């Protein structure tokens, strides 16, 4: 069963995301509230994927992703960015990054696991 690390500084979003991925997706879920915490957990636990909030205090998602990519222990973990930013212009902060995809917040907790699975090429287990 895949393990997903959910990284978001908003506890409510983190909890909803984790419950959605665990109960609907059937996956193991780890949580982090900050970028540095996410890097440490990713290095220690080696999740199969990371859902990474773009806007966080201290270390934003792009910076966190850069640190994950720079570390041989974490560079192969697939990352999906979560963002509340709407598309304003033709260029986005994640353009050119080797992320598996970008999902917008707010999202439907019932649809999220399917969206994640589609981006990662995973199956959602059926009861």
mmCIF file of N, CA and C in Angstrom:
data_model
loop_
_atom_site.group_PDB
_atom_site.id
_atom_site.type_symbol
_atom_site.label_atom_id
_atom_site.label_comp_id
_atom_site.label_asym_id
_atom_site.label_seq_id
_atom_site.Cartn_x
_atom_site.Cartn_y
_atom_site.Cartn_z
ATOM 1 N N UNK A 1 0.847 -1.178 0.000
ATOM 2 C CA UNK A 1 0.000 0.000 0.000
ATOM 3 C C UNK A 1 0.897 1.248 0.000
ATOM 4 N N UNK A 2 0.675 2.178 -0.937
ATOM 5 C CA UNK A 2 1.511 3.378 -1.020
ATOM 6 C C UNK A 2 1.370 4.272 0.215
ATOM 7 N N UNK A 3 2.418 5.034 0.469
ATOM 8 C CA UNK A 3 2.420 6.016 1.542
ATOM 9 C C UNK A 3 2.578 7.401 0.931
ATOM 10 N N UNK A 4 1.726 8.324 1.395
ATOM 11 C CA UNK A 4 1.750 9.700 0.912
ATOM 12 C C UNK A 4 2.029 10.627 2.090
ATOM 13 N N UNK A 5 2.956 11.554 1.901
ATOM 14 C CA UNK A 5 3.244 12.583 2.888
ATOM 15 C C UNK A 5 2.471 13.840 2.503
ATOM 16 N N UNK A 6 1.610 14.312 3.404
ATOM 17 C CA UNK A 6 0.826 15.525 3.188
ATOM 18 C C UNK A 6 1.513 16.660 3.938
ATOM 19 N N UNK A 7 1.864 17.729 3.209
ATOM 20 C CA UNK A 7 2.574 18.859 3.798
ATOM 21 C C UNK A 7 1.742 20.123 3.612
ATOM 22 N N UNK A 8 1.231 20.662 4.701
ATOM 23 C CA UNK A 8 0.436 21.889 4.651
ATOM 24 C C UNK A 8 0.489 22.538 6.018
ATOM 25 N N UNK A 9 0.689 23.846 6.056
ATOM 26 C CA UNK A 9 0.753 24.544 7.335
ATOM 27 C C UNK A 9 -0.629 24.748 7.951
ATOM 28 N N UNK A 10 -1.683 24.595 7.173
ATOM 29 C CA UNK A 10 -3.054 24.736 7.668
ATOM 30 C C UNK A 10 -3.524 23.371 8.189
ATOM 31 N N UNK A 11 -3.699 23.275 9.495
ATOM 32 C CA UNK A 11 -4.043 21.989 10.106
ATOM 33 C C UNK A 11 -5.346 21.423 9.554
ATOM 34 N N UNK A 12 -6.346 22.270 9.330
ATOM 35 C CA UNK A 12 -7.631 21.785 8.806
ATOM 36 C C UNK A 12 -7.471 21.157 7.425
ATOM 37 N N UNK A 13 -6.719 21.816 6.567
ATOM 38 C CA UNK A 13 -6.478 21.277 5.219
ATOM 39 C C UNK A 13 -5.710 19.969 5.314
ATOM 40 N N UNK A 14 -4.711 19.945 6.185
ATOM 41 C CA UNK A 14 -3.891 18.734 6.362
ATOM 42 C C UNK A 14 -4.742 17.562 6.826
ATOM 43 N N UNK A 15 -5.627 17.795 7.784
ATOM 44 C CA UNK A 15 -6.474 16.728 8.314
ATOM 45 C C UNK A 15 -7.454 16.231 7.254
ATOM 46 N N UNK A 16 -8.118 17.138 6.551
ATOM 47 C CA UNK A 16 -9.074 16.740 5.510
ATOM 48 C C UNK A 16 -8.360 15.963 4.402
ATOM 49 N N UNK A 17 -7.199 16.454 4.002
ATOM 50 C CA UNK A 17 -6.426 15.782 2.955
ATOM 51 C C UNK A 17 -6.022 14.380 3.410
ATOM 52 N N UNK A 18 -5.539 14.270 4.626
ATOM 53 C CA UNK A 18 -5.093 12.973 5.152
ATOM 54 C C UNK A 18 -6.240 11.980 5.257
ATOM 55 N N UNK A 19 -7.374 12.429 5.773
ATOM 56 C CA UNK A 19 -8.536 11.543 5.885
ATOM 57 C C UNK A 19 -8.998 11.097 4.511
ATOM 58 N N UNK A 20 -9.037 12.025 3.558
ATOM 59 C CA UNK A 20 -9.445 11.696 2.197
ATOM 60 C C UNK A 20 -8.542 10.630 1.586
ATOM 61 N N UNK A 21 -7.235 10.828 1.686
ATOM 62 C CA UNK A 21 -6.295 9.879 1.079
ATOM 63 C C UNK A 21 -6.325 8.522 1.775
ATOM 64 N N UNK A 22 -6.519 8.520 3.090
ATOM 65 C CA UNK A 22 -6.541 7.260 3.842
ATOM 66 C C UNK A 22 -7.850 6.506 3.638
ATOM 67 N N UNK A 23 -8.974 7.193 3.788
ATOM 68 C CA UNK A 23 -10.264 6.502 3.754
ATOM 69 C C UNK A 23 -10.778 6.247 2.343
ATOM 70 N N UNK A 24 -10.630 7.224 1.465
ATOM 71 C CA UNK A 24 -11.117 7.048 0.090
ATOM 72 C C UNK A 24 -10.041 6.377 -0.766
ATOM 73 N N UNK A 25 -8.793 6.820 -0.609
ATOM 74 C CA UNK A 25 -7.705 6.273 -1.411
ATOM 75 C C UNK A 25 -7.161 4.959 -0.882
ATOM 76 N N UNK A 26 -7.313 4.720 0.412
ATOM 77 C CA UNK A 26 -6.800 3.487 0.998
ATOM 78 C C UNK A 26 -5.303 3.487 1.205
ATOM 79 N N UNK A 27 -4.687 4.675 1.234
ATOM 80 C CA UNK A 27 -3.240 4.773 1.355
ATOM 81 C C UNK A 27 -2.821 5.099 2.777
ATOM 82 N N UNK A 28 -1.572 4.783 3.099
ATOM 83 C CA UNK A 28 -0.969 5.222 4.352
ATOM 84 C C UNK A 28 -0.642 6.707 4.202
ATOM 85 N N UNK A 29 -0.820 7.472 5.270
ATOM 86 C CA UNK A 29 -0.586 8.910 5.195
ATOM 87 C C UNK A 29 0.306 9.366 6.344
ATOM 88 N N UNK A 30 1.284 10.173 5.998
ATOM 89 C CA UNK A 30 2.130 10.867 6.965
ATOM 90 C C UNK A 30 1.819 12.359 6.845
ATOM 91 N N UNK A 31 2.084 13.133 7.898
ATOM 92 C CA UNK A 31 1.779 14.558 7.860
ATOM 93 C C UNK A 31 2.971 15.385 8.317
ATOM 94 N N UNK A 32 3.088 16.575 7.710
ATOM 95 C CA UNK A 32 4.069 17.570 8.135
ATOM 96 C C UNK A 32 3.430 18.947 7.990
ATOM 97 N N UNK A 33 3.770 19.844 8.919
ATOM 98 C CA UNK A 33 3.207 21.189 8.903
ATOM 99 C C UNK A 33 4.154 22.228 8.285
ATOM 100 N N UNK A 34 5.412 21.863 8.112
ATOM 101 C CA UNK A 34 6.422 22.802 7.609
ATOM 102 C C UNK A 34 7.350 22.096 6.620
ATOM 103 N N UNK A 35 8.030 22.898 5.817
ATOM 104 C CA UNK A 35 8.951 22.356 4.828
ATOM 105 C C UNK A 35 10.086 21.555 5.417
ATOM 106 N N UNK A 36 10.740 22.085 6.448
ATOM 107 C CA UNK A 36 11.875 21.380 7.059
ATOM 108 C C UNK A 36 11.418 20.048 7.635
ATOM 109 N N UNK A 37 10.265 20.037 8.292
ATOM 110 C CA UNK A 37 9.704 18.800 8.835
ATOM 111 C C UNK A 37 9.433 17.802 7.707
ATOM 112 N N UNK A 38 8.929 18.289 6.594
ATOM 113 C CA UNK A 38 8.634 17.423 5.443
ATOM 114 C C UNK A 38 9.909 16.777 4.905
ATOM 115 N N UNK A 39 10.973 17.558 4.813
ATOM 116 C CA UNK A 39 12.246 17.037 4.307
ATOM 117 C C UNK A 39 12.762 15.931 5.229
ATOM 118 N N UNK A 40 12.690 16.172 6.533
ATOM 119 C CA UNK A 40 13.163 15.168 7.499
ATOM 120 C C UNK A 40 12.331 13.893 7.426
ATOM 121 N N UNK A 41 11.009 14.031 7.350
ATOM 122 C CA UNK A 41 10.133 12.857 7.265
ATOM 123 C C UNK A 41 10.368 12.118 5.953
ATOM 124 N N UNK A 42 10.508 12.857 4.862
ATOM 125 C CA UNK A 42 10.737 12.217 3.563
ATOM 126 C C UNK A 42 12.031 11.416 3.577
ATOM 127 N N UNK A 43 13.059 11.971 4.180
ATOM 128 C CA UNK A 43 14.353 11.278 4.253
ATOM 129 C C UNK A 43 14.240 10.019 5.115
ATOM 130 N N UNK A 44 13.556 10.134 6.247
ATOM 131 C CA UNK A 44 13.461 9.012 7.193
ATOM 132 C C UNK A 44 12.457 7.946 6.774
ATOM 133 N N UNK A 45 11.302 8.354 6.253
ATOM 134 C CA UNK A 45 10.198 7.427 5.989
ATOM 135 C C UNK A 45 10.084 6.987 4.525
ATOM 136 N N UNK A 46 10.704 7.720 3.604
ATOM 137 C CA UNK A 46 10.683 7.387 2.181
ATOM 138 C C UNK A 46 9.256 7.148 1.655
ATOM 139 N N UNK A 47 8.375 8.153 1.741
ATOM 140 C CA UNK A 47 7.026 7.968 1.199
ATOM 141 C C UNK A 47 7.082 7.782 -0.308
ATOM 142 N N UNK A 48 6.014 7.236 -0.867
ATOM 143 C CA UNK A 48 5.942 7.028 -2.319
ATOM 144 C C UNK A 48 5.640 8.328 -3.052
ATOM 145 N N UNK A 49 4.967 9.258 -2.365
ATOM 146 C CA UNK A 49 4.623 10.544 -2.972
ATOM 147 C C UNK A 49 4.442 11.583 -1.882
ATOM 148 N N UNK A 50 4.523 12.852 -2.297
ATOM 149 C CA UNK A 50 4.335 13.972 -1.389
ATOM 150 C C UNK A 50 3.332 14.933 -2.008
ATOM 151 N N UNK A 51 2.319 15.316 -1.229
ATOM 152 C CA UNK A 51 1.427 16.409 -1.596
ATOM 153 C C UNK A 51 1.924 17.621 -0.834
ATOM 154 N N UNK A 52 2.413 18.618 -1.551
ATOM 155 C CA UNK A 52 3.166 19.720 -0.965
ATOM 156 C C UNK A 52 2.482 21.050 -1.225
ATOM 157 N N UNK A 53 2.076 21.716 -0.139
ATOM 158 C CA UNK A 53 1.464 23.035 -0.236
ATOM 159 C C UNK A 53 2.477 24.023 -0.795
ATOM 160 N N UNK A 54 2.032 24.870 -1.700
ATOM 161 C CA UNK A 54 2.917 25.842 -2.323
ATOM 162 C C UNK A 54 3.242 26.999 -1.382
ATOM 163 N N UNK A 55 2.245 27.485 -0.649
ATOM 164 C CA UNK A 55 2.416 28.668 0.198
ATOM 165 C C UNK A 55 2.471 28.266 1.669
ATOM 166 N N UNK A 56 3.678 28.313 2.239
ATOM 167 C CA UNK A 56 3.874 28.013 3.664
ATOM 168 C C UNK A 56 4.854 29.034 4.231
ATOM 169 N N UNK A 57 4.719 29.339 5.524
ATOM 170 C CA UNK A 57 5.702 30.238 6.133
ATOM 171 C C UNK A 57 7.049 29.527 6.296
ATOM 172 N N UNK A 58 8.073 30.300 6.513
ATOM 173 C CA UNK A 58 9.438 29.812 6.744
ATOM 174 C C UNK A 58 10.075 29.252 5.475
ATOM 175 N N UNK A 59 9.498 28.205 4.908
ATOM 176 C CA UNK A 59 10.029 27.607 3.683
ATOM 177 C C UNK A 59 8.848 27.235 2.795
ATOM 178 N N UNK A 60 8.721 27.902 1.651
ATOM 179 C CA UNK A 60 7.577 27.622 0.780
ATOM 180 C C UNK A 60 7.755 26.293 0.039
ATOM 181 N N UNK A 61 6.724 25.894 -0.682
ATOM 182 C CA UNK A 61 6.742 24.610 -1.371
ATOM 183 C C UNK A 61 7.817 24.499 -2.443
ATOM 184 N N UNK A 62 8.070 25.582 -3.171
ATOM 185 C CA UNK A 62 9.094 25.548 -4.222
ATOM 186 C C UNK A 62 10.479 25.334 -3.595
ATOM 187 N N UNK A 63 10.763 26.029 -2.506
ATOM 188 C CA UNK A 63 12.048 25.861 -1.817
ATOM 189 C C UNK A 63 12.164 24.459 -1.231
ATOM 190 N N UNK A 64 11.079 23.981 -0.613
ATOM 191 C CA UNK A 64 11.073 22.625 -0.064
ATOM 192 C C UNK A 64 11.329 21.609 -1.165
ATOM 193 N N UNK A 65 10.655 21.772 -2.305
ATOM 194 C CA UNK A 65 10.853 20.868 -3.436
ATOM 195 C C UNK A 65 12.322 20.885 -3.888
ATOM 196 N N UNK A 66 12.925 22.058 -3.922
ATOM 197 C CA UNK A 66 14.330 22.162 -4.313
ATOM 198 C C UNK A 66 15.234 21.362 -3.390
ATOM 199 N N UNK A 67 14.980 21.442 -2.085
ATOM 200 C CA UNK A 67 15.774 20.669 -1.125
ATOM 201 C C UNK A 67 15.556 19.164 -1.314
ATOM 202 N N UNK A 68 14.318 18.770 -1.579
ATOM 203 C CA UNK A 68 14.035 17.349 -1.832
ATOM 204 C C UNK A 68 14.774 16.868 -3.080
ATOM 205 N N UNK A 69 14.832 17.696 -4.109
ATOM 206 C CA UNK A 69 15.510 17.331 -5.349
ATOM 207 C C UNK A 69 17.025 17.276 -5.184
ATOM 208 N N UNK A 70 17.557 18.112 -4.294
ATOM 209 C CA UNK A 70 19.006 18.152 -4.079
ATOM 210 C C UNK A 70 19.529 16.973 -3.273
ATOM 211 N N UNK A 71 18.657 16.269 -2.580
ATOM 212 C CA UNK A 71 19.052 15.170 -1.703
ATOM 213 C C UNK A 71 18.868 13.840 -2.434
ATOM 214 N N UNK A 72 19.939 13.075 -2.637
ATOM 215 C CA UNK A 72 19.806 11.783 -3.324
ATOM 216 C C UNK A 72 18.799 10.843 -2.649
ATOM 217 N N UNK A 73 18.594 11.006 -1.343
ATOM 218 C CA UNK A 73 17.668 10.134 -0.612
ATOM 219 C C UNK A 73 16.209 10.458 -0.907
ATOM 220 N N UNK A 74 15.924 11.661 -1.414
ATOM 221 C CA UNK A 74 14.525 12.068 -1.618
ATOM 222 C C UNK A 74 14.207 12.512 -3.042
ATOM 223 N N UNK A 75 15.197 12.615 -3.907
ATOM 224 C CA UNK A 75 14.948 13.199 -5.231
ATOM 225 C C UNK A 75 14.007 12.382 -6.118
ATOM 226 N N UNK A 76 13.878 11.085 -5.851
ATOM 227 C CA UNK A 76 13.013 10.258 -6.697
ATOM 228 C C UNK A 76 11.578 10.139 -6.184
ATOM 229 N N UNK A 77 11.270 10.800 -5.061
ATOM 230 C CA UNK A 77 9.898 10.783 -4.542
ATOM 231 C C UNK A 77 9.050 11.706 -5.406
ATOM 232 N N UNK A 78 7.925 11.211 -5.899
ATOM 233 C CA UNK A 78 7.039 12.016 -6.733
ATOM 234 C C UNK A 78 6.353 13.084 -5.880
ATOM 235 N N UNK A 79 6.282 14.300 -6.414
ATOM 236 C CA UNK A 79 5.697 15.422 -5.684
ATOM 237 C C UNK A 79 4.571 16.036 -6.500
ATOM 238 N N UNK A 80 3.454 16.256 -5.812
ATOM 239 C CA UNK A 80 2.321 16.995 -6.377
ATOM 240 C C UNK A 80 2.177 18.254 -5.551
ATOM 241 N N UNK A 81 2.143 19.400 -6.218
ATOM 242 C CA UNK A 81 1.962 20.667 -5.523
ATOM 243 C C UNK A 81 0.481 20.939 -5.315
ATOM 244 N N UNK A 82 0.147 21.450 -4.138
ATOM 245 C CA UNK A 82 -1.211 21.906 -3.831
ATOM 246 C C UNK A 82 -1.163 23.421 -3.737
ATOM 247 N N UNK A 83 -2.043 24.094 -4.459
ATOM 248 C CA UNK A 83 -2.011 25.542 -4.443
ATOM 249 C C UNK A 83 -3.401 26.150 -4.396
ATOM 250 N N UNK A 84 -3.514 27.226 -3.643
ATOM 251 C CA UNK A 84 -4.752 27.997 -3.614
ATOM 252 C C UNK A 84 -4.658 29.155 -4.593
ATOM 253 N N UNK A 85 -3.494 29.348 -5.197
ATOM 254 C CA UNK A 85 -3.307 30.444 -6.156
ATOM 255 C C UNK A 85 -4.035 30.120 -7.447
ATOM 256 N N UNK A 86 -4.763 31.099 -7.922
ATOM 257 C CA UNK A 86 -5.422 30.909 -9.216
ATOM 258 C C UNK A 86 -4.446 31.288 -10.321
ATOM 259 N N UNK A 87 -4.653 30.741 -11.468
ATOM 260 C CA UNK A 87 -3.781 31.038 -12.596
ATOM 261 C C UNK A 87 -4.051 32.464 -13.069
ATOM 262 N N UNK A 88 -3.073 33.322 -12.875
ATOM 263 C CA UNK A 88 -3.243 34.723 -13.227
ATOM 264 C C UNK A 88 -2.567 35.040 -14.548
ATOM 265 N N UNK A 89 -1.375 34.558 -14.729
ATOM 266 C CA UNK A 89 -0.619 34.867 -15.937
ATOM 267 C C UNK A 89 -0.160 33.608 -16.633
ATOM 268 N N UNK A 90 0.574 33.779 -17.720
ATOM 269 C CA UNK A 90 1.034 32.627 -18.491
ATOM 270 C C UNK A 90 2.139 31.830 -17.790
ATOM 271 N N UNK A 91 2.832 32.437 -16.843
ATOM 272 C CA UNK A 91 3.919 31.751 -16.153
ATOM 273 C C UNK A 91 3.519 31.464 -14.719
ATOM 274 N N UNK A 92 3.913 30.292 -14.244
ATOM 275 C CA UNK A 92 3.612 29.881 -12.873
ATOM 276 C C UNK A 92 4.921 29.544 -12.163
ATOM 277 N N UNK A 93 4.948 29.659 -10.828
ATOM 278 C CA UNK A 93 6.194 29.387 -10.086
ATOM 279 C C UNK A 93 6.723 27.970 -10.282
ATOM 280 N N UNK A 94 5.850 27.041 -10.631
ATOM 281 C CA UNK A 94 6.265 25.644 -10.767
ATOM 282 C C UNK A 94 6.656 25.275 -12.193
ATOM 283 N N UNK A 95 6.533 26.231 -13.109
ATOM 284 C CA UNK A 95 6.924 25.953 -14.496
ATOM 285 C C UNK A 95 8.378 25.488 -14.532
ATOM 286 N N UNK A 96 8.631 24.404 -15.234
ATOM 287 C CA UNK A 96 9.981 23.889 -15.373
ATOM 288 C C UNK A 96 10.424 22.966 -14.246
ATOM 289 N N UNK A 97 9.588 22.812 -13.211
ATOM 290 C CA UNK A 97 9.949 21.903 -12.123
ATOM 291 C C UNK A 97 9.486 20.486 -12.460
ATOM 292 N N UNK A 98 10.231 19.509 -11.994
ATOM 293 C CA UNK A 98 9.915 18.104 -12.275
ATOM 294 C C UNK A 98 8.891 17.570 -11.272
ATOM 295 N N UNK A 99 7.747 18.256 -11.176
ATOM 296 C CA UNK A 99 6.681 17.784 -10.292
ATOM 297 C C UNK A 99 5.746 16.872 -11.080
ATOM 298 N N UNK A 100 5.089 15.970 -10.363
ATOM 299 C CA UNK A 100 4.152 15.042 -11.012
ATOM 300 C C UNK A 100 2.880 15.755 -11.431
ATOM 301 N N UNK A 101 2.582 16.890 -10.800
ATOM 302 C CA UNK A 101 1.399 17.644 -11.152
ATOM 303 C C UNK A 101 1.107 18.735 -10.144
ATOM 304 N N UNK A 102 0.043 19.483 -10.417
ATOM 305 C CA UNK A 102 -0.394 20.568 -9.548
ATOM 306 C C UNK A 102 -1.900 20.434 -9.382
ATOM 307 N N UNK A 103 -2.360 20.472 -8.130
ATOM 308 C CA UNK A 103 -3.788 20.424 -7.834
ATOM 309 C C UNK A 103 -4.185 21.698 -7.107
ATOM 310 N N UNK A 104 -5.397 22.177 -7.394
ATOM 311 C CA UNK A 104 -5.887 23.407 -6.787
ATOM 312 C C UNK A 104 -6.662 23.138 -5.515
ATOM 313 N N UNK A 105 -6.525 24.083 -4.579
ATOM 314 C CA UNK A 105 -7.360 24.108 -3.383
ATOM 315 C C UNK A 105 -8.354 25.238 -3.587
ATOM 316 N N UNK A 106 -9.571 25.117 -3.136
ATOM 317 C CA UNK A 106 -10.105 23.953 -2.439
ATOM 318 C C UNK A 106 -10.345 22.791 -3.400
ATOM 319 N N UNK A 107 -10.388 21.592 -2.853
ATOM 320 C CA UNK A 107 -10.622 20.392 -3.641
ATOM 321 C C UNK A 107 -11.741 19.599 -2.986
ATOM 322 N N UNK A 108 -12.306 18.672 -3.731
ATOM 323 C CA UNK A 108 -13.319 17.778 -3.180
ATOM 324 C C UNK A 108 -12.607 16.598 -2.518
ATOM 325 N N UNK A 109 -12.821 16.378 -1.214
ATOM 326 C CA UNK A 109 -12.173 15.250 -0.542
ATOM 327 C C UNK A 109 -12.520 13.903 -1.179
ATOM 328 N N UNK A 110 -13.703 13.792 -1.778
ATOM 329 C CA UNK A 110 -14.089 12.534 -2.417
ATOM 330 C C UNK A 110 -13.364 12.343 -3.753
ATOM 331 N N UNK A 111 -12.986 13.433 -4.403
ATOM 332 C CA UNK A 111 -12.322 13.358 -5.712
ATOM 333 C C UNK A 111 -10.801 13.364 -5.623
ATOM 334 N N UNK A 112 -10.264 13.876 -4.513
ATOM 335 C CA UNK A 112 -8.816 14.044 -4.394
ATOM 336 C C UNK A 112 -8.016 12.766 -4.644
ATOM 337 N N UNK A 113 -8.356 11.634 -4.016
ATOM 338 C CA UNK A 113 -7.556 10.433 -4.271
ATOM 339 C C UNK A 113 -7.529 10.029 -5.745
ATOM 340 N N UNK A 114 -8.639 10.183 -6.441
ATOM 341 C CA UNK A 114 -8.664 9.872 -7.870
ATOM 342 C C UNK A 114 -7.767 10.802 -8.667
ATOM 343 N N UNK A 115 -7.742 12.078 -8.291
ATOM 344 C CA UNK A 115 -6.880 13.040 -8.977
ATOM 345 C C UNK A 115 -5.409 12.718 -8.729
ATOM 346 N N UNK A 116 -5.087 12.384 -7.481
ATOM 347 C CA UNK A 116 -3.711 12.018 -7.134
ATOM 348 C C UNK A 116 -3.309 10.746 -7.882
ATOM 349 N N UNK A 117 -4.188 9.751 -7.858
ATOM 350 C CA UNK A 117 -3.903 8.482 -8.542
ATOM 351 C C UNK A 117 -3.668 8.705 -10.035
ATOM 352 N N UNK A 118 -4.477 9.560 -10.636
ATOM 353 C CA UNK A 118 -4.327 9.830 -12.074
ATOM 354 C C UNK A 118 -2.966 10.466 -12.371
ATOM 355 N N UNK A 119 -2.542 11.408 -11.538
ATOM 356 C CA UNK A 119 -1.250 12.063 -11.759
ATOM 357 C C UNK A 119 -0.074 11.118 -11.545
ATOM 358 N N UNK A 120 -0.232 10.175 -10.621
ATOM 359 C CA UNK A 120 0.881 9.280 -10.273
ATOM 360 C C UNK A 120 0.820 7.922 -10.984
ATOM 361 N N UNK A 121 -0.275 7.665 -11.675
ATOM 362 C CA UNK A 121 -0.421 6.360 -12.336
ATOM 363 C C UNK A 121 -0.710 5.238 -11.366
ATOM 364 N N UNK A 122 -1.372 5.562 -10.252
ATOM 365 C CA UNK A 122 -1.714 4.583 -9.228
ATOM 366 C C UNK A 122 -3.146 4.119 -9.383
ATOM 367 N N UNK A 123 -3.426 2.984 -8.787
ATOM 368 C CA UNK A 123 -4.791 2.469 -8.680
ATOM 369 C C UNK A 123 -5.314 2.776 -7.285
ATOM 370 N N UNK A 124 -6.611 3.035 -7.203
ATOM 371 C CA UNK A 124 -7.248 3.177 -5.899
ATOM 372 C C UNK A 124 -7.859 1.822 -5.570
ATOM 373 N N UNK A 125 -7.492 1.239 -4.417
ATOM 374 C CA UNK A 125 -8.044 -0.070 -4.068
ATOM 375 C C UNK A 125 -9.560 0.011 -3.909
ATOM 376 N N UNK A 126 -10.235 -0.996 -4.379
ATOM 377 C CA UNK A 126 -11.694 -1.075 -4.232
ATOM 378 C C UNK A 126 -12.026 -2.001 -3.069
ATOM 379 N N UNK A 127 -13.019 -1.593 -2.259
ATOM 380 C CA UNK A 127 -13.375 -2.436 -1.108
ATOM 381 C C UNK A 127 -13.944 -3.774 -1.516
#
